[in-house]
């Protein structure tokens, strides 16, 4: 792998904002700490508290649930597992009911899976011979590595991530796809990268949703802008606010059911306290992108309008 990964001076994985690479996902200590926190809320009715504690036990009963309890976010491996999973391929009874619901029915999971398909469709449509494509943060780099390059053998693929485990996964997937010779991986912080206007298309998912500071997000978009060639395009995404948080919420409530939204709220917000809670509106995202110089900003919404894709162009 060392021949394929360039390491920048800044590679401190403790700066990861999505998950903790040092965490033990089987830690009973974390499970007990979550239960203690829930019990400490004296305003929760006994029956509701019992239900919440039962959900903690059910989460601790399968691998993804344990990872979420400990990390409060997803790493590259679990993000890849969730987005490539074919909806309705897991039958009820094959796994626990809660694991089934997370993989097959939760609105946020279905939205990010649909977002992943939109990314791949939009990227495939824009491929041209000789292009340089970058993924930041790349994770397992499925957005690029799962495209069809049969007539684009000279395309170069760049991946950048602060998590070395993500780069290991990307390298493994590149080998499986027969694309290792076209791939170059960088172990670096996205906010400190310098791709020197060498990229035709840059794709990014899963970083801005963990960053609550709007100015930090703008500075990230500026890094993306500077990485692109004149005329280059950015394909990224963002989480929109739910109706309970904003009157500007674009969520289509007909695309899901209240019971699943309630379960998602209970699991992700109250029990796990997930870190991916930085919501932004379409207008706010457009303003942030245009502020750093992007133009021709267009949106491609998922069915529920929870996790839109946004495409922006660097002027020629």
XYZ file of C-alpha atoms in Angstrom:
316
model
C 0.000 0.000 0.000
C 2.865 2.383 0.666
C 3.459 2.762 -3.065
C -0.071 4.056 -3.529
C -0.518 6.408 -0.582
C 1.044 9.840 -0.276
C 1.175 11.094 3.305
C 0.886 14.780 4.058
C 2.523 16.324 7.133
C -0.892 16.405 8.874
C -2.190 12.875 9.454
C -3.475 12.987 13.022
C -6.510 10.696 12.955
C -7.630 12.052 16.325
C -8.918 15.031 14.304
C -11.594 12.874 12.673
C -15.005 14.447 13.256
C -17.183 11.496 12.204
C -15.982 8.625 14.396
C -13.271 7.451 16.790
C -10.802 5.023 15.208
C -9.544 4.000 18.650
C -12.927 3.025 20.057
C -13.771 -0.552 21.053
C -17.170 -1.283 19.467
C -17.854 -4.097 21.932
C -17.338 -1.914 24.999
C -19.933 -2.699 27.645
C -18.748 0.414 29.458
C -20.184 2.591 26.686
C -23.496 0.743 26.788
C -23.764 1.322 30.527
C -22.818 4.993 30.108
C -25.594 5.499 27.551
C -28.094 3.855 29.892
C -26.932 6.028 32.795
C -27.407 9.154 30.692
C -30.913 8.136 29.723
C -31.803 7.292 33.326
C -30.528 10.689 34.404
C -33.358 12.443 32.584
C -35.985 12.677 35.279
C -38.609 13.989 32.854
C -38.918 10.729 30.921
C -41.927 8.560 31.890
C -41.038 5.125 33.224
C -42.560 3.287 30.266
C -40.675 5.465 27.772
C -37.408 4.999 29.680
C -37.889 1.232 29.714
C -38.388 1.319 25.933
C -35.247 3.395 25.442
C -33.126 1.103 27.621
C -34.462 -1.859 25.680
C -33.357 -0.215 22.425
C -29.850 0.255 23.851
C -29.698 -3.477 24.581
C -30.989 -4.283 21.103
C -28.399 -1.971 19.504
C -25.630 -3.660 21.479
C -26.739 -6.993 20.052
C -25.353 -6.454 16.525
C -22.141 -5.058 15.079
C -23.438 -1.858 13.469
C -25.489 -1.023 16.555
C -22.445 -1.372 18.808
C -20.375 0.780 16.470
C -22.977 3.552 16.498
C -23.281 3.493 20.285
C -19.534 3.914 20.698
C -18.717 6.244 17.803
C -21.933 8.251 17.323
C -21.118 8.295 13.615
C -20.157 6.088 10.693
C -16.710 5.197 9.432
C -15.784 4.382 5.834
C -16.515 0.665 6.218
C -20.039 1.094 7.562
C -20.874 3.904 5.157
C -19.836 1.654 2.283
C -21.819 -1.280 3.677
C -24.969 0.819 3.992
C -24.846 2.507 0.577
C -24.078 -0.622 -1.474
C -26.696 -2.691 0.352
C -29.566 -3.499 -1.997
C -32.829 -2.417 -0.392
C -35.216 -5.337 0.199
C -32.410 -7.879 -0.087
C -32.528 -8.531 3.661
C -35.613 -10.438 4.745
C -37.262 -10.099 8.131
C -36.105 -12.882 10.434
C -32.613 -13.098 8.901
C -31.315 -10.647 11.506
C -32.788 -8.922 14.557
C -35.783 -6.689 13.908
C -33.877 -3.518 14.784
C -30.955 -4.370 12.500
C -33.455 -5.111 9.727
C -35.174 -1.747 10.203
C -31.880 0.169 10.142
C -30.651 -1.496 6.942
C -33.982 -1.686 5.136
C -36.412 0.955 6.352
C -34.980 3.942 8.238
C -35.518 7.113 6.153
C -31.997 8.496 6.704
C -30.397 5.251 5.524
C -32.625 5.048 2.452
C -31.858 8.707 1.679
C -28.088 8.244 1.807
C -28.389 5.081 -0.299
C -30.401 6.993 -2.899
C -27.888 9.849 -2.693
C -25.080 7.391 -3.463
C -26.902 6.193 -6.589
C -27.471 9.801 -7.684
C -23.752 10.548 -7.251
C -22.765 7.575 -9.386
C -25.294 8.452 -12.095
C -24.162 12.071 -12.271
C -20.478 11.125 -12.227
C -20.877 8.481 -14.928
C -22.662 10.961 -17.185
C -19.787 13.439 -16.878
C -16.870 11.086 -17.519
C -14.514 11.993 -20.353
C -11.210 10.483 -21.511
C -8.207 11.786 -19.602
C -10.244 13.230 -16.744
C -8.895 13.481 -13.205
C -11.540 12.646 -10.586
C -11.113 13.174 -6.842
C -13.102 11.987 -3.832
C -12.699 13.950 -0.559
C -13.071 12.368 1.938
C -12.869 9.218 -0.111
C -13.809 6.554 2.440
C -13.794 3.298 0.505
C -14.145 5.438 -2.629
C -17.170 3.552 -3.937
C -18.503 6.727 -5.563
C -15.620 6.548 -8.075
C -14.441 2.944 -8.001
C -17.859 1.486 -8.811
C -18.215 3.502 -12.030
C -17.774 1.938 -15.481
C -14.376 2.833 -16.934
C -14.404 0.417 -19.873
C -13.856 3.226 -22.378
C -11.981 5.521 -19.969
C -8.792 3.585 -19.204
C -6.775 6.806 -18.973
C -8.897 8.394 -16.244
C -6.989 9.136 -13.021
C -8.648 8.716 -9.622
C -7.545 10.570 -6.498
C -8.725 9.751 -2.989
C -8.024 11.764 0.142
C -8.971 10.808 3.692
C -7.737 11.456 7.226
C -8.624 7.906 8.303
C -5.944 5.420 7.272
C -8.450 2.566 7.632
C -10.547 4.255 4.944
C -7.555 4.364 2.602
C -6.862 0.685 3.259
C -10.450 -0.088 2.266
C -10.218 2.096 -0.841
C -7.014 0.357 -1.929
C -8.632 -3.051 -1.393
C -11.678 -2.058 -3.459
C -9.465 -0.563 -6.197
C -7.641 -3.894 -6.468
C -10.914 -5.817 -6.619
C -12.127 -3.529 -9.406
C -8.844 -3.762 -11.347
C -8.286 -0.013 -10.979
C -5.287 0.123 -8.644
C -2.979 1.494 -11.348
C -5.306 4.454 -11.905
C -5.704 5.306 -8.221
C -3.601 7.554 -6.016
C -4.510 7.866 -2.325
C -3.557 10.689 0.025
C -3.560 10.497 3.836
C -4.451 14.088 4.696
C -6.932 16.508 6.217
C -9.461 17.867 3.692
C -9.131 21.375 5.139
C -5.381 21.323 4.505
C -5.234 19.617 1.108
C -3.742 21.212 -1.982
C -4.616 19.549 -5.284
C -3.407 22.580 -7.271
C -6.320 23.002 -9.686
C -5.626 19.582 -11.230
C -9.080 18.006 -10.846
C -11.883 17.866 -13.441
C -14.566 16.535 -11.074
C -14.430 16.484 -7.284
C -16.976 14.504 -5.302
C -17.537 14.866 -1.579
C -20.020 13.318 0.814
C -20.234 12.979 4.564
C -17.963 15.725 5.846
C -20.061 18.892 5.955
C -22.864 17.038 7.792
C -20.535 16.573 10.770
C -19.304 20.186 10.798
C -21.589 22.682 12.620
C -19.391 25.724 11.915
C -20.641 27.378 8.728
C -17.385 29.257 8.209
C -15.475 25.972 8.347
C -17.820 24.579 5.701
C -17.209 27.627 3.506
C -13.446 27.165 3.896
C -13.890 23.500 2.893
C -15.778 24.552 -0.240
C -12.949 26.967 -1.030
C -10.510 24.052 -0.865
C -12.726 22.157 -3.308
C -12.905 25.208 -5.591
C -9.113 25.578 -5.621
C -8.649 21.864 -6.341
C -10.697 22.079 -9.549
C -9.501 23.099 -12.969
C -11.312 26.045 -14.596
C -14.593 24.594 -15.802
C -14.341 21.753 -13.279
C -17.361 20.511 -11.356
C -18.102 19.725 -7.725
C -20.631 17.040 -6.818
C -21.453 17.130 -3.126
C -24.397 16.736 -0.738
C -25.912 18.103 2.464
C -28.527 17.224 5.060
C -31.691 19.319 5.118
C -33.360 20.195 8.449
C -36.397 18.214 9.586
C -39.732 20.051 9.988
C -39.306 20.009 13.771
C -36.212 22.212 13.457
C -36.989 24.578 10.588
C -39.948 26.118 8.811
C -37.813 25.914 5.661
C -37.610 22.132 5.846
C -38.167 20.647 2.365
C -38.869 17.127 3.632
C -41.598 15.285 1.736
C -43.490 13.583 4.528
C -45.326 11.418 2.003
C -42.030 9.664 1.230
C -41.888 7.957 4.619
C -44.033 7.039 7.611
C -44.381 8.769 11.008
C -43.521 5.588 12.933
C -40.195 5.165 11.120
C -39.333 8.833 11.562
C -40.140 8.548 15.265
C -37.909 5.470 15.616
C -35.111 7.217 13.729
C -35.407 10.271 15.986
C -35.336 8.102 19.096
C -32.344 6.040 17.964
C -30.144 8.684 16.385
C -30.947 11.794 18.427
C -31.916 10.642 21.907
C -30.058 7.365 22.350
C -26.966 7.476 20.101
C -26.662 11.281 19.893
C -25.193 11.069 16.402
C -22.654 13.625 15.248
C -24.100 14.006 11.735
C -26.512 16.723 12.840
C -25.381 19.770 10.861
C -28.393 20.610 8.730
C -28.477 23.233 5.979
C -31.107 24.473 3.564
C -30.845 24.631 -0.228
C -30.553 28.419 -0.145
C -27.856 28.333 2.520
C -25.862 25.753 0.585
C -26.166 27.758 -2.630
C -24.982 30.906 -0.836
C -21.978 29.096 0.668
C -20.921 27.656 -2.688
C -21.384 30.902 -4.605
C -19.511 32.786 -1.902
C -16.272 30.959 -2.792
C -16.787 31.352 -6.538
C -18.903 28.427 -7.726
C -21.565 29.095 -10.366
C -24.356 27.138 -12.107
C -25.400 25.571 -8.808
C -28.078 22.923 -9.345
C -29.774 20.455 -6.998
C -30.829 16.838 -7.462
C -33.152 15.836 -4.632
C -33.730 12.390 -3.242
C -37.372 11.347 -2.941
C -37.731 12.577 0.622
C -35.572 15.678 0.016
C -33.551 14.766 3.108
C -30.094 14.344 1.550
C -29.919 16.397 -1.677
C -27.077 16.259 -4.155
C -25.703 19.602 -5.333
C -23.633 20.176 -8.467
C -21.618 23.341 -8.920
C -19.179 24.571 -11.566
C -15.952 26.504 -11.341
C -16.045 29.186 -14.052
C -13.800 28.593 -17.060
